[in-house]
Coordinates of C-alpha atoms in Angstrom, one line a residue:
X1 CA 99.7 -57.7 59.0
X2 CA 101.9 -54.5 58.0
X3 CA 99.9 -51.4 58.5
X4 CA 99.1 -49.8 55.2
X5 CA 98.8 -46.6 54.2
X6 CA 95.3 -46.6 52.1
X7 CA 94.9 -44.0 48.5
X8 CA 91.3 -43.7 47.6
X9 CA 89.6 -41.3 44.5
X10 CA 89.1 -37.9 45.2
X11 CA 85.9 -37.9 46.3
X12 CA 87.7 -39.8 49.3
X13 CA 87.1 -38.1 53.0
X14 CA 90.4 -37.9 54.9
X15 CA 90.2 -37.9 58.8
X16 CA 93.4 -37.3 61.0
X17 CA 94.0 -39.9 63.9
X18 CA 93.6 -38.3 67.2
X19 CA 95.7 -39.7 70.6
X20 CA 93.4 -40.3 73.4
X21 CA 96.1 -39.3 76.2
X22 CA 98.7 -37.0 75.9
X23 CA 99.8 -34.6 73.0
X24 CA 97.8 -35.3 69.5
X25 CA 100.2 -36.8 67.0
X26 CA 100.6 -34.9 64.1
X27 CA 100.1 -35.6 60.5
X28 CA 104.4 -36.6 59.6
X29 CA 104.3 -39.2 62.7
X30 CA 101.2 -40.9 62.1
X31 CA 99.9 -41.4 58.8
X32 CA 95.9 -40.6 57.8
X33 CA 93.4 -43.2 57.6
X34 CA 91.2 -42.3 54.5
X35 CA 88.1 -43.9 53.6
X36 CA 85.9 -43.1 51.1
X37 CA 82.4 -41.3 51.6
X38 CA 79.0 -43.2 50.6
X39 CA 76.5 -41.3 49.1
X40 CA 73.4 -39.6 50.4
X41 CA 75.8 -37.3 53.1
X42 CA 74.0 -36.7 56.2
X43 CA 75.9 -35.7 59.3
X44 CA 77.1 -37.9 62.6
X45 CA 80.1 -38.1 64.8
X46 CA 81.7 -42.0 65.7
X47 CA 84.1 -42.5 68.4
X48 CA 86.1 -45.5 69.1
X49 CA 85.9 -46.7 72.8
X50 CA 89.0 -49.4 72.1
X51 CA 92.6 -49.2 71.6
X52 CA 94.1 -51.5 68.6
X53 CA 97.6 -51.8 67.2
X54 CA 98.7 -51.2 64.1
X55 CA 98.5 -55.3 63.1
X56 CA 95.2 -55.9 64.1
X57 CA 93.3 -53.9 61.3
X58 CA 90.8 -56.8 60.8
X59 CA 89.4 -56.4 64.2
X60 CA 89.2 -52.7 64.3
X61 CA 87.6 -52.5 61.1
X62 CA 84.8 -54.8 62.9
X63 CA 84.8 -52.6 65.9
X64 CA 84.7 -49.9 63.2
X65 CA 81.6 -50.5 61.5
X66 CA 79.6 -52.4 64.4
X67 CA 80.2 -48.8 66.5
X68 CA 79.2 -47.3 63.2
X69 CA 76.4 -49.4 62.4
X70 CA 74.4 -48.7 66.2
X71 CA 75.0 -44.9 65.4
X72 CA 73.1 -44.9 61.8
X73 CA 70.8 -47.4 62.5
X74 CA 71.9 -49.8 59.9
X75 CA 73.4 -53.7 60.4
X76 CA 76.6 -54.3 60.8
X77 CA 76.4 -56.7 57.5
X78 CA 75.3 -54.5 55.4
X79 CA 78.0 -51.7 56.6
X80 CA 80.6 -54.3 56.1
X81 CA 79.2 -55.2 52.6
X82 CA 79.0 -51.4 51.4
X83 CA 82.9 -50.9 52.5
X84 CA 84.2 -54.0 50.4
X85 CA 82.4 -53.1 47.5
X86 CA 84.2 -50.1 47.5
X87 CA 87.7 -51.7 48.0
X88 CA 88.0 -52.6 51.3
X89 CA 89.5 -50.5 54.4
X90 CA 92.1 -50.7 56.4
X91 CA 92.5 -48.4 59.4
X92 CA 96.0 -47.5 60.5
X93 CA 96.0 -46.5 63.9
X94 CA 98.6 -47.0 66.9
X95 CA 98.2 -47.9 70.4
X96 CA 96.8 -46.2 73.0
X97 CA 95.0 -44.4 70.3
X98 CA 91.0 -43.7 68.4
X99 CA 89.9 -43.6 65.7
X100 CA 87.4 -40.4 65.3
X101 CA 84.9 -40.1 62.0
X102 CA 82.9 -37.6 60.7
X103 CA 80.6 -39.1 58.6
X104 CA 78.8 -37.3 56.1
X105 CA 75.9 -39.9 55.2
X106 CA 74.3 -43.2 55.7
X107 CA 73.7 -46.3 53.7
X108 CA 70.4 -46.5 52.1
X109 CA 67.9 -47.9 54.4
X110 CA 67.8 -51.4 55.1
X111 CA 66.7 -51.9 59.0
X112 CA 63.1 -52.6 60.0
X113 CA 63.0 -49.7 62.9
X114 CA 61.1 -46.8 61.6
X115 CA 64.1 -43.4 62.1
X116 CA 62.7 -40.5 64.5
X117 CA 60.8 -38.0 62.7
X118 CA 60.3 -40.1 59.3
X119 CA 56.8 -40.0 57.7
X120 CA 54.8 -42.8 58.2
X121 CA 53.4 -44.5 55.8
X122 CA 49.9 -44.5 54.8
X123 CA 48.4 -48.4 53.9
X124 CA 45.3 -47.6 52.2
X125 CA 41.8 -49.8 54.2
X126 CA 39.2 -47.7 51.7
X127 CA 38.8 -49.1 48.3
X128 CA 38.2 -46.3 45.6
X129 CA 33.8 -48.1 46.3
X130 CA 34.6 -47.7 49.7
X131 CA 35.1 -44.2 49.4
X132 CA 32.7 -43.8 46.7
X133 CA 29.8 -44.8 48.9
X134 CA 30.9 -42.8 52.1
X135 CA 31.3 -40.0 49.8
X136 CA 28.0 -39.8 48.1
X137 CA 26.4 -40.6 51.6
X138 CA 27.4 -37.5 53.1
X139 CA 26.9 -35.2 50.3
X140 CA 23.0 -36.6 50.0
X141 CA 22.8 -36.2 53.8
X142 CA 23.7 -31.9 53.2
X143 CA 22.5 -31.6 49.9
X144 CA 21.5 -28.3 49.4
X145 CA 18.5 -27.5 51.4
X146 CA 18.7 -30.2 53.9
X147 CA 19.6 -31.6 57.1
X148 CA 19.7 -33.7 60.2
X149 CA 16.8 -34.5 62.1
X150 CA 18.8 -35.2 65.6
X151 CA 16.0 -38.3 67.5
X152 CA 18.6 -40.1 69.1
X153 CA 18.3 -38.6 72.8
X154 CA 19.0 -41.3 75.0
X155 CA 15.9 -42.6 77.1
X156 CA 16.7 -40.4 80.6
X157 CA 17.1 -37.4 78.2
X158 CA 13.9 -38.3 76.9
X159 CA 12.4 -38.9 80.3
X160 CA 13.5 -35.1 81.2
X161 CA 11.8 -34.3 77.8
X162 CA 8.2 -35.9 78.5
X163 CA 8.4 -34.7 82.3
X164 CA 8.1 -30.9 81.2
X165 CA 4.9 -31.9 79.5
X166 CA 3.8 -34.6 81.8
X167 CA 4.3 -37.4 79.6
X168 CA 4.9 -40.8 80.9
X169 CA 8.5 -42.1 80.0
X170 CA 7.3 -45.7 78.4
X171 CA 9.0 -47.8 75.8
X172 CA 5.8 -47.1 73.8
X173 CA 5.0 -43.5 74.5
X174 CA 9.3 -43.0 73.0
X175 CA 8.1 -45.5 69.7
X176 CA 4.7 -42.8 69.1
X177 CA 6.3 -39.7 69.4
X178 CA 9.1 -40.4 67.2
X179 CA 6.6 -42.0 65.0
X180 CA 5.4 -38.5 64.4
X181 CA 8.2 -37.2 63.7
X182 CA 8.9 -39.6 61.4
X183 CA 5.7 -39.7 59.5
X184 CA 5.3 -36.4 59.0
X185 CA 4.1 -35.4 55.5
X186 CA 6.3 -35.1 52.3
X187 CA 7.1 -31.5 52.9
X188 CA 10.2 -32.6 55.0
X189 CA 11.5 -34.2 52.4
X190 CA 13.4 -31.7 50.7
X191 CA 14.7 -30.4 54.6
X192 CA 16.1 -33.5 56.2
X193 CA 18.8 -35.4 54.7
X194 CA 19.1 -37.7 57.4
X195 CA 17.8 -38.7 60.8
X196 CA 20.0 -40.0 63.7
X197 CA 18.8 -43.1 66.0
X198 CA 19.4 -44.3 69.8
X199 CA 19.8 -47.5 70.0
X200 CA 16.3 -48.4 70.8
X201 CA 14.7 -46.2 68.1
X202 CA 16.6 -48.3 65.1
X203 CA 14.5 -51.9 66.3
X204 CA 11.0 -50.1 66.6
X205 CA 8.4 -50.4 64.2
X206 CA 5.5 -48.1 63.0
X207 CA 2.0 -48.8 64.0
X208 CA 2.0 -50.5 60.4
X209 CA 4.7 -53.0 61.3
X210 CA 7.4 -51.4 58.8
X211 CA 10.9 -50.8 60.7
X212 CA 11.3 -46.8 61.3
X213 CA 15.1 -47.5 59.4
X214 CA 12.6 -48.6 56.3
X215 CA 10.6 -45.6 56.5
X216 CA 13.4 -43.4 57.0
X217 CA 14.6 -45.1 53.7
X218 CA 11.7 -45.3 51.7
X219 CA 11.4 -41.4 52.0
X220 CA 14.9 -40.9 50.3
X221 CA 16.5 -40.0 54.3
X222 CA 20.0 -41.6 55.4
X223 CA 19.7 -43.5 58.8
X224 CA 21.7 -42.7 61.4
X225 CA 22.4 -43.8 64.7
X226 CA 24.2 -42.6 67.7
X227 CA 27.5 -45.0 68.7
X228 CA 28.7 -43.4 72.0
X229 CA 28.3 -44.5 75.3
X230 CA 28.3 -40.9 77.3
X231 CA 30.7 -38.8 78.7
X232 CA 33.0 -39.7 81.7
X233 CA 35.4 -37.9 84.0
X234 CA 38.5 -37.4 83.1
X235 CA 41.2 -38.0 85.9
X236 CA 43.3 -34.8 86.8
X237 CA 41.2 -32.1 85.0
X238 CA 39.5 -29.5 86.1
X239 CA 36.0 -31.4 85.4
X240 CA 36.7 -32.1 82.5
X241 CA 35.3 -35.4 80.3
X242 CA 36.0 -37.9 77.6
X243 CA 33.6 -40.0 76.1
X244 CA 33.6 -43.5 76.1
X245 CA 32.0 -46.4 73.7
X246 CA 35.4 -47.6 72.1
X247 CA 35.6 -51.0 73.3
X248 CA 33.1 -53.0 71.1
X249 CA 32.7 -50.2 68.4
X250 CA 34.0 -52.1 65.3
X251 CA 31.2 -55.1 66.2
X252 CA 28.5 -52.4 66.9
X253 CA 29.3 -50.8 64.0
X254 CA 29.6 -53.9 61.9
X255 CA 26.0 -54.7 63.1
X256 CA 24.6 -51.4 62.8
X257 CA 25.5 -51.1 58.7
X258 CA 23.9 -54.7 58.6
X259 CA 20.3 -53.3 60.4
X260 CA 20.7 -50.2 57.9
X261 CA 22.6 -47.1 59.2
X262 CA 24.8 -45.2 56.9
X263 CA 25.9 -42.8 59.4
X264 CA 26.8 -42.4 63.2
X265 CA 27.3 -39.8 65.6
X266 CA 29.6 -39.8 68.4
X267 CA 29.6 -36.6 70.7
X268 CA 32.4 -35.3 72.6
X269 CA 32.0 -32.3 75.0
X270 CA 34.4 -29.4 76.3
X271 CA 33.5 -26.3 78.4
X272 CA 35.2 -22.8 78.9
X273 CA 36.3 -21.8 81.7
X274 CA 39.3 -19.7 82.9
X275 CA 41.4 -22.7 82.8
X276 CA 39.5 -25.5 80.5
X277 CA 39.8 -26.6 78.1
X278 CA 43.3 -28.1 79.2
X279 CA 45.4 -29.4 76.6
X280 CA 45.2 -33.3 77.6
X281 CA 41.2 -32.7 77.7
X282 CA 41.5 -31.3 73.7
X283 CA 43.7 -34.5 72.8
X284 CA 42.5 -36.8 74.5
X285 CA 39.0 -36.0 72.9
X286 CA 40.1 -35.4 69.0
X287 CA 41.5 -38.4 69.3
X288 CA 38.8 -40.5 70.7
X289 CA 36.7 -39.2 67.5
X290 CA 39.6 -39.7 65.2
X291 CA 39.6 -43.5 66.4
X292 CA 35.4 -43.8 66.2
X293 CA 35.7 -42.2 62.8
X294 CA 38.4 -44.8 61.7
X295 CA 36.3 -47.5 63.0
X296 CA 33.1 -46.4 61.1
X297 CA 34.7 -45.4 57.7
X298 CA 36.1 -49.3 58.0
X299 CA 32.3 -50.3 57.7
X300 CA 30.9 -48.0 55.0
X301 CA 29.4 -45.5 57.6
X302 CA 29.7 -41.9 57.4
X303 CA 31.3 -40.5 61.0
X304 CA 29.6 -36.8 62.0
X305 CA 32.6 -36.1 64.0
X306 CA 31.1 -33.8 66.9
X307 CA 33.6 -31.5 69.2
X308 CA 30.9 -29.8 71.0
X309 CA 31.8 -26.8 73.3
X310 CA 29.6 -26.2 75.4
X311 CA 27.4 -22.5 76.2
X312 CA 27.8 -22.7 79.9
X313 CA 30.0 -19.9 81.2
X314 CA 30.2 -16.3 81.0
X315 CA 33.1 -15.8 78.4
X316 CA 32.6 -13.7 75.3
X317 CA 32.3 -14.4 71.7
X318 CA 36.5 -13.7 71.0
X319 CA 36.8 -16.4 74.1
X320 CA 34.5 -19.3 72.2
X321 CA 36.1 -18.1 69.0
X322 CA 39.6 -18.8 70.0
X323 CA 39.1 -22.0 72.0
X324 CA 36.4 -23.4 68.7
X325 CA 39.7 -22.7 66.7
X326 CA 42.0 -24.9 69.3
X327 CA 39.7 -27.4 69.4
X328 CA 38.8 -27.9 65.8
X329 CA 42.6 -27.8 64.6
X330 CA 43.2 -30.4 67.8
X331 CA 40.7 -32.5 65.4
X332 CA 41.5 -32.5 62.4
X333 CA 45.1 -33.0 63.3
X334 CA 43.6 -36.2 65.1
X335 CA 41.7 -37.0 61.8
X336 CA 44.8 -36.9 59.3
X337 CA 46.9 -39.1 61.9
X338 CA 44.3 -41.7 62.0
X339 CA 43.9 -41.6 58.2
X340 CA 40.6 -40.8 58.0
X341 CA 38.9 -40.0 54.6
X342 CA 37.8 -36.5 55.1
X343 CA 35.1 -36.2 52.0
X344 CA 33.5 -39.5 53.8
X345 CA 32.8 -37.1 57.2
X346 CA 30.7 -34.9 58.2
X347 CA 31.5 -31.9 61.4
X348 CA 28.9 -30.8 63.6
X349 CA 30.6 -28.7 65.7
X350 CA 28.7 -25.6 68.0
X351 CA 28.0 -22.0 67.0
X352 CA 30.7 -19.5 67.8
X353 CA 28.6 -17.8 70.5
X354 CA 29.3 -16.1 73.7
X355 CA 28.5 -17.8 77.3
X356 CA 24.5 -18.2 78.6
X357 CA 25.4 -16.0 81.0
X358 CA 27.4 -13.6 79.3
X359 CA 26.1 -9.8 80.1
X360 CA 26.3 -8.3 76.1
X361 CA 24.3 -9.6 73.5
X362 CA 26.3 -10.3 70.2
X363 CA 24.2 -9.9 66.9
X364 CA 23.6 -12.8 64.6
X365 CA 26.3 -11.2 62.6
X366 CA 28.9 -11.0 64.5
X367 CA 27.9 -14.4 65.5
X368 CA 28.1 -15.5 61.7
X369 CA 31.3 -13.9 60.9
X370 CA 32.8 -15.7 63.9
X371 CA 31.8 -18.5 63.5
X372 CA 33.0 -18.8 59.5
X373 CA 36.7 -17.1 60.3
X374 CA 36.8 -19.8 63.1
X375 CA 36.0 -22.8 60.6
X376 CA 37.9 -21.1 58.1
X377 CA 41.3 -21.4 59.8
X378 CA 40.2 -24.9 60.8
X379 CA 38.1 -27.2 58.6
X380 CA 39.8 -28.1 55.4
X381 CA 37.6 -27.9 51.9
X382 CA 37.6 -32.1 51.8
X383 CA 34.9 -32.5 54.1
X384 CA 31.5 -32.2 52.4
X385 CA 29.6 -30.4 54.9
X386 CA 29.1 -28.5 58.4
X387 CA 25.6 -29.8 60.5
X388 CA 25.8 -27.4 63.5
X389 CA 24.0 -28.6 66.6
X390 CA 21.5 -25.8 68.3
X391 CA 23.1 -25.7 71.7
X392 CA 20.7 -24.8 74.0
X393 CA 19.9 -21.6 71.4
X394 CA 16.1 -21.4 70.8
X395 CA 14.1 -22.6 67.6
X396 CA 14.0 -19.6 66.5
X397 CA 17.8 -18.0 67.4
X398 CA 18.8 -21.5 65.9
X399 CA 17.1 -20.7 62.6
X400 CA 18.2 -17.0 62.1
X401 CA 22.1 -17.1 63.4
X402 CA 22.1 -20.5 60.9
X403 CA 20.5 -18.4 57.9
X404 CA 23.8 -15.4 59.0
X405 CA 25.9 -17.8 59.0
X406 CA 25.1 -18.9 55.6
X407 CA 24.8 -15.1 54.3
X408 CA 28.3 -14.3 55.8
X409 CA 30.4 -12.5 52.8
X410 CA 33.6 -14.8 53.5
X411 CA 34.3 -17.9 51.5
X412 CA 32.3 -20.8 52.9
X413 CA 33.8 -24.2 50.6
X414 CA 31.3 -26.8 52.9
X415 CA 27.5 -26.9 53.1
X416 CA 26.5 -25.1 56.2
X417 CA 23.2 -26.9 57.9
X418 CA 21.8 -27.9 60.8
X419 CA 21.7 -31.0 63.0
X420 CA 19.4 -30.0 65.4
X421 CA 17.2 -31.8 68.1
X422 CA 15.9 -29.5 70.2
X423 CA 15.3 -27.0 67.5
X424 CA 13.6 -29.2 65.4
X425 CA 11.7 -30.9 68.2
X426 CA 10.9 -28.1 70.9
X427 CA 7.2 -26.8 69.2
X428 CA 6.1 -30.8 68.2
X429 CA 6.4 -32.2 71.6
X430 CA 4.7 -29.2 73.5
X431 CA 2.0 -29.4 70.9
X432 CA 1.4 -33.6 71.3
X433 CA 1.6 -32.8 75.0
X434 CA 1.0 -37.1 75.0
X435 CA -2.2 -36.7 73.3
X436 CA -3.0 -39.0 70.4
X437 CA -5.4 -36.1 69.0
X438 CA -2.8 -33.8 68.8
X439 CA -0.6 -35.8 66.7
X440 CA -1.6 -33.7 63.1
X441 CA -0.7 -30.2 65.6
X442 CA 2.6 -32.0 66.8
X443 CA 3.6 -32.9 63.1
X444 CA 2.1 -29.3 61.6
X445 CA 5.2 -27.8 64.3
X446 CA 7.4 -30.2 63.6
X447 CA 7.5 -29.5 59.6
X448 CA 7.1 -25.7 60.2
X449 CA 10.9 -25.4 61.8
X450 CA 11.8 -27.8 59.2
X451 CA 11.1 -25.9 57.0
X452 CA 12.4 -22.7 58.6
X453 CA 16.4 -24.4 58.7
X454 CA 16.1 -25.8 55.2
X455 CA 15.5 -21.7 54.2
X456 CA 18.3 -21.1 56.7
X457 CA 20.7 -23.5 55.1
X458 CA 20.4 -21.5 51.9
X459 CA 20.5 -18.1 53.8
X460 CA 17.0 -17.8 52.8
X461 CA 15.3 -17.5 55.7
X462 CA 13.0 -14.7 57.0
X463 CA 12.2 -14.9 60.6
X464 CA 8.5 -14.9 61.6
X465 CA 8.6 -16.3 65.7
X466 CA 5.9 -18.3 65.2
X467 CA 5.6 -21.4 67.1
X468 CA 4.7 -23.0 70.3
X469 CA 8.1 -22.9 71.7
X470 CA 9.7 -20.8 68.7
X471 CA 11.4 -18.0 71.1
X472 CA 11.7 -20.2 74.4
X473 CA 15.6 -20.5 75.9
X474 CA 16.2 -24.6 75.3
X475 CA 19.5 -23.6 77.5
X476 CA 20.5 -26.6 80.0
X477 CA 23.4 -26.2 82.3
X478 CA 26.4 -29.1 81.7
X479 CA 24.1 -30.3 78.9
X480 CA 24.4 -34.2 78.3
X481 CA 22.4 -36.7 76.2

């Protein structure tokens, strides 16, 4: 076959033959090979590793576009087919010479194999009912005045609970007290949007044989219940945890929207120190609750996605506010990777406050305005609402750094509430003390900081310091539940 000398349009990309050894030949004794440009330029560089003569143009055009083809990613058929269809080309080349091409773009996309850096594609696993219900879920659980009742200490933290008041830790002594809490008179019902289970607490019955998930119900309350399985070490770290519970979680969670829970909770912890948190102990967490929210948005339940940080530690309130602000974006990065439907979630995240054994004393101010600018930079305005957890603060520093934060002067696009356990719970338990006649005392505390953090929610509250425990420290070092 007589080497040819190929004319193309002007839109035609001309590329000089280049010797391999020796002196380049020039333009007058070798003639150009010109091919045409496809469309879409992009940039990449080919080289020929084989040397052809000038009457074998059928097998260097193979060589041509299968060296071609492993560069761009695209098959060697469909290379082939895009050159014909453009009139075919021939590549005049001598011995002991390449061929060199500067392409300027690929072929439309035709291979399987996702490129480096392309977006992925989102498949949608929410119908628009899907989202409807998790949606209206989490706004009725932070409607405006109310939040989270937090009963789903597991039974050694409840066995640490009774011990301070000298309470037997029994199956049934767990069902009674909880009973109270959840019998407590129609005053609570425009503070708690929903009440979070253990495990054990969602198959108990009152003393009238109704399921507590039924009288939770009846009362207009979401049910909740706590999906983790506790914190574990986490290798290499300075200390540092992750929490476990994955395996199993979509049949748990399956079973749990059958029994009547709406809503879970899944608790991951981090500390401060002058090295933590580490980068793989952020990650690793956000996305653990990235995946458990995933999972529970799959089965019409509403994940409170909880990045707690906890108080222990002497660090200052700039300290907490920086590493709330790495952790949180860690998150929500997490979150939009995994898909999940922010305005079917819920955050409960900590306070921005200094260390428990930090020597000044911030105001509840400070604390506020920290805490907003942190969640500000942070929390997009899709997710319907912000249930802070207490952190070992007491009742009363609970209520009134809540009712700041919701009186800060900056832009706040959630509902700010509570999710509180101890700070709900602290006054009711010292007042049943395990009594049976002090059940109406027990309730009478429990409803009194109820309704001190449905005022707080609003920014409404006015502190008073009344209560059995109101102003005791509920601190506990390396807190765990």
């Amino acid at each position: 076959m007589k080497p040819s000398r190929v004319s193309w349009s002007a839109e035609a990309l001309r590329v000089p033959l280049t010797g391999t050894k020796g002196r380049s030949p020039t333009p007058e004794q070798h003639p150009h090979t010109i091919i045409p440009p496809p469309p879409n330029f992009t940039l990449g560089t080919v080289q020929s590793d084989q040397y052809r003569s000038p009457g074998t143009a059928k097998p260097r055009l193979v060589h041509w576009i299968t060296r071609w083809s492993s560069v761009i990613g695209h098959s060697r058929e469909h290379a082939s087919t895009a050159l014909e269809s453009r009139g075919g080309a021939l590549h005049h080349c001598t011995p002991r010479s390449a061929l060199r091409l500067v392409i300027v773009p690929p072929f439309p996309q035709v291979s399987s194999r996702p490129e480096s850096g392309k977006m992925p594609h989102a498949y949608p696993f929410l119908t628009p009912e899907q989202k409807k219900e998790l949606s209206d879920n989490a706004l009725k659980i932070v409607a405006p005045g109310k939040g989270i009742l937090a009963a789903d200490e597991s039974t050694g933290s409840v066995a640490k609970r009774f011990q301070s008041i000298s309470v037997e830790n029994t199956e049934e002594n767990r069902r009674f007290y909880r009973q109270l809490l959840f019998t407590a008179d129609d005053r609570i019902q425009p503070c708690i949007g929903g009440v979070i289970f253990f495990h054990e607490t969602l198959y108990q019955k009152s003393d009238g044989g109704k399921q507590f998930t039924q009288v939770i119900k009846d009362r207009g309350i979401v049910v909740g219940i706590k999906v983790d399985k506790g914190v574990v070490p986490l290798a290499g770290t300075n200390g540092e945890t992750t929490t476990q519970g994955l395996d199993g979680l979509y049949e748990r969670c399956a079973q749990y929207k059958k029994d009547g829970a709406d809503f879970a909770k899944w608790r991951c912890v981090l500390k401060i120190t002058p090295t933590t948190p580490s980068s793989l102990a952020i990650k690793e967490n956000a996305n653990v609750l990235a995946r458990y929210a995933s999972i529970c948005q799959m089965h019409g339940i509403v994940p409170i996605v909880e990045p707690e940080i906890l108080p222990d530690g002497d660090h200052d309130l700039k300290r907490c506010q920086y590493v709330t602000e790495k952790v949180l974006a860690g998150v929500y990065k997490a979150l939009s990777e995994h898909h999940v439907y922010l305005e079917g979630t819920l955050l409960k995240p900590n306070m921005v406050t200094a260390g428990h054994s930090c020597s000044h004393k911030y105001s509840p101010q400070e604390i506020a305005m920290a805490t907003v600018t942190a969640l500000r930079r942070t929390v997009p305005p899709a997710v319907p609402g912000i249930t802070f957890l207490s952190g070992g603060q007491s009742e009363e520093e609970a209520s009134v750094n809540l009712n700041a934060i919701n009186k800060c002067p900056l832009h706040k696009p959630w509902a700010l509430t509570f999710s509180y356990g101890r700070a709900l719970q602290a006054s009711a338990l010292k007042a049943w003390a395990g009594k049976k006649e002090n059940a109406k005392a027990c309730q009478e505390e429990f409803i009194k900081r109820a309704l001190a953090n449905s005022a707080a929610s609003q920014g409404k509250y006015v502190s008073s310091g009344d209560g059995a425990a109101a102003g005791e420290s509920l601190f506990v070092a390396n807190h765990a539940y």
